[in-house]
Amino acid sequence: MLSIGDLSKRTGVKVPTIRYYEQMGLIAAAERSEGNQRRYERSDLERLAFIRHARNLGLDIPAIRELIALSQHPSEPCANADRIAADHLAAVREKIERLRKLEHELERIVSQCDGGHSIEDCYVIRALSDHGLCESEH
Amino acid sequence: MLSIGDLSKRTGVKVPTIRYYEQMGLIAAAERSEGNQRRYERSDLERLAFIRHARNLGLDIPAIRELIALSQHPSEPCANADRIAADHLAAVREKIERLRKLEHELERIVSQCDGGHSIEDCYVIRALSDHGLCESEH
DNA sequence: GATAATTGCTACAGTCACTAGAGCTTCAAG
DNA sequence: CTTGAAGCTCTAGTGACTGTAGCAATTATC
């Protein structure tokens, strides 16, 4: 039986975050000791590792909840799990695309300004004031 | 003199967002009509366009506040403006890096699962359960 | 000029995934 | 048996808005 602190140390998930996941319904409400403290088993360790891993990959809590629900029906088809991951991948790719454009624009703006003159002539400020100086929409 | 709705239509910034920017000190509190409604001038249009442009580039509100303050001292050196933009560019690049790694890992996970079998054998679920199946740390 | 539709006002709650703090109780070690 | 660490609940704060409620003012139509 592990205390919440033990579970935290073993999974790298902070104590308040574990309680938060319980509140969000990602992990079952733990058994309690006589003094009302949470006591965990090995299976909670695995569950929490699953959650942490999914969060590290950027999945949000509803998606994780759904994946957990799915994982509890081993004989069901896995199309839904596949879809969740694929949708997330698509979202990640969109974010990258968007950030790439920003990177481009910022690169261009920064490269025209070496910080060695006055605000009056500063390309950073001018570019922000006048969208016409931009190459792409954003 | 423009109403807040006019200003909104002309800049593409939503009405509540304009009020929010006022509250955050990005735009001066507007003059009011007899009936206590905000009335704006041409200069507010420009200011708001500046803010919107900076937000579109991903700059946060404290950064924008600083840029606005800088822009009001035209003869000061522009090193600070340059630094804000360069720092932001660096942050964008870091985000892209991180998302690239996620993309890679998700790609790998998704490609091993065609959605045509059962949860039991689902690579998406297995990969989330077992970090050892991952190629990189995350 | 009356009425109706739109727009505006303030203030507060909600978003997401936590994180921090207050004020208290329980536990483990010496 | 005492002390300090760890645990408990509850509330509020993060960032940049967005949505809602309940009004007041303005504009358009008749």
Coordinates of C-alpha atoms in Angstrom, one line a residue, chain A:
Chain A
M1 CA 0.0 0.0 0.0
L2 CA 1.4 3.3 -1.1
S3 CA 0.7 6.8 0.3
I4 CA 0.0 9.6 -2.1
G5 CA 3.5 10.8 -1.7
D6 CA 5.0 7.4 -2.6
L7 CA 2.8 7.3 -5.7
S8 CA 3.9 10.8 -6.6
K9 CA 7.6 9.9 -6.2
R10 CA 7.3 6.7 -8.2
T11 CA 5.4 8.3 -11.1
G12 CA 6.7 11.8 -11.2
V13 CA 3.2 13.2 -10.9
K14 CA 2.9 15.8 -8.2
V15 CA 0.7 15.1 -5.2
P16 CA -1.9 17.8 -5.9
T17 CA -2.1 16.7 -9.5
I18 CA -2.9 13.1 -8.4
R19 CA -5.8 14.5 -6.3
Y20 CA -6.9 16.6 -9.3
Y21 CA -6.9 13.5 -11.5
E22 CA -9.1 11.7 -8.9
Q23 CA -11.5 14.7 -9.0
M24 CA -11.5 14.6 -12.7
G25 CA -12.4 10.9 -12.7
L26 CA -9.2 9.7 -14.3
I27 CA -8.4 7.5 -11.3
A28 CA -10.8 5.9 -8.9
A29 CA -11.2 7.4 -5.5
A30 CA -8.5 5.6 -3.5
E31 CA -9.2 3.6 -0.4
R32 CA -8.5 5.5 2.8
S33 CA -6.4 4.7 5.9
E34 CA -8.0 5.0 9.4
G35 CA -6.8 8.6 9.5
N36 CA -8.5 9.3 6.1
Q37 CA -5.3 9.3 4.0
R38 CA -5.3 7.8 0.5
R39 CA -3.8 4.4 0.1
Y40 CA -2.8 3.1 -3.3
E41 CA -2.1 -0.3 -4.9
R42 CA 0.1 -1.4 -7.8
S43 CA -2.7 -1.0 -10.3
D44 CA -2.9 2.7 -9.5
L45 CA 0.7 3.1 -10.3
E46 CA 0.1 1.7 -13.8
R47 CA -3.0 3.8 -14.3
L48 CA -1.2 6.9 -13.3
A49 CA 1.8 6.1 -15.6
F50 CA -0.7 5.7 -18.4
I51 CA -2.2 9.1 -17.7
R52 CA 1.1 10.8 -17.4
H53 CA 2.3 9.3 -20.6
A54 CA -0.8 10.4 -22.4
R55 CA -0.5 13.9 -21.0
N56 CA 3.2 14.1 -22.0
L57 CA 2.0 13.3 -25.5
G58 CA -0.3 16.3 -25.2
L59 CA -3.7 14.5 -25.0
D60 CA -6.3 16.3 -23.0
I61 CA -8.2 15.0 -20.1
P62 CA -11.5 14.1 -21.9
A63 CA -9.4 12.1 -24.5
I64 CA -7.6 10.3 -21.7
R65 CA -10.8 9.5 -20.0
E66 CA -12.1 8.0 -23.2
L67 CA -8.9 6.0 -23.7
I68 CA -9.2 4.6 -20.2
A69 CA -12.8 3.6 -20.7
L70 CA -11.8 1.9 -23.9
S71 CA -9.0 0.1 -22.3
Q72 CA -11.4 -1.5 -20.0
H73 CA -13.2 -3.3 -22.8
P74 CA -10.4 -5.4 -24.3
S75 CA -12.5 -7.2 -26.8
E76 CA -14.1 -4.2 -28.4
P77 CA -12.6 -2.9 -31.7
C78 CA -9.9 -0.3 -31.3
A79 CA -11.1 2.1 -34.0
N80 CA -12.0 4.7 -31.4
A81 CA -8.6 4.6 -29.7
D82 CA -7.0 4.9 -33.1
R83 CA -9.1 7.8 -34.0
I84 CA -8.3 9.7 -30.8
A85 CA -4.6 9.3 -31.5
A86 CA -4.9 10.2 -35.1
D87 CA -7.0 13.3 -34.4
H88 CA -4.5 14.4 -31.9
L89 CA -1.7 13.9 -34.4
A90 CA -3.6 16.1 -36.9
A91 CA -4.0 18.8 -34.2
V92 CA -0.3 18.7 -33.4
R93 CA 0.6 19.0 -37.1
E94 CA -1.7 22.0 -37.4
K95 CA -0.1 23.7 -34.4
I96 CA 3.4 23.1 -36.0
E97 CA 2.2 24.6 -39.2
R98 CA 0.9 27.7 -37.5
L99 CA 4.1 28.1 -35.4
R100 CA 6.2 27.7 -38.5
K101 CA 4.5 30.7 -40.1
L102 CA 5.0 32.7 -36.9
E103 CA 8.7 31.7 -36.8
H104 CA 9.1 32.8 -40.4
E105 CA 7.5 36.2 -39.8
L106 CA 9.3 36.8 -36.5
E107 CA 12.6 35.8 -38.1
R108 CA 12.1 38.3 -40.8
I109 CA 11.1 41.1 -38.4
V110 CA 14.0 40.4 -36.0
S111 CA 16.6 40.1 -38.7
Q112 CA 15.8 43.6 -39.9
C113 CA 16.5 45.1 -36.5
D114 CA 19.9 44.9 -34.9
G115 CA 18.9 46.8 -31.8
G116 CA 21.4 49.5 -32.5
H117 CA 19.1 52.4 -33.4
S118 CA 16.2 54.3 -32.0
I119 CA 12.6 53.2 -31.5
E120 CA 11.6 55.7 -34.2
D121 CA 13.3 53.6 -36.8
C122 CA 12.8 50.2 -35.1
Y123 CA 11.6 47.6 -37.6
V124 CA 10.0 45.6 -34.8
I125 CA 7.7 48.4 -33.9
R126 CA 7.1 49.4 -37.5
A127 CA 6.2 45.9 -38.5
L128 CA 3.7 45.6 -35.7
S129 CA 2.2 48.9 -36.5
D130 CA 1.8 48.2 -40.2
H131 CA 0.5 44.8 -41.2
G132 CA 1.3 45.6 -44.8
L133 CA 5.0 44.9 -44.0
C134 CA 4.1 41.3 -43.4
E135 CA 4.6 38.6 -45.9
S136 CA 1.8 36.3 -44.9
E137 CA -1.6 36.6 -43.3
H138 CA -1.8 35.7 -39.6

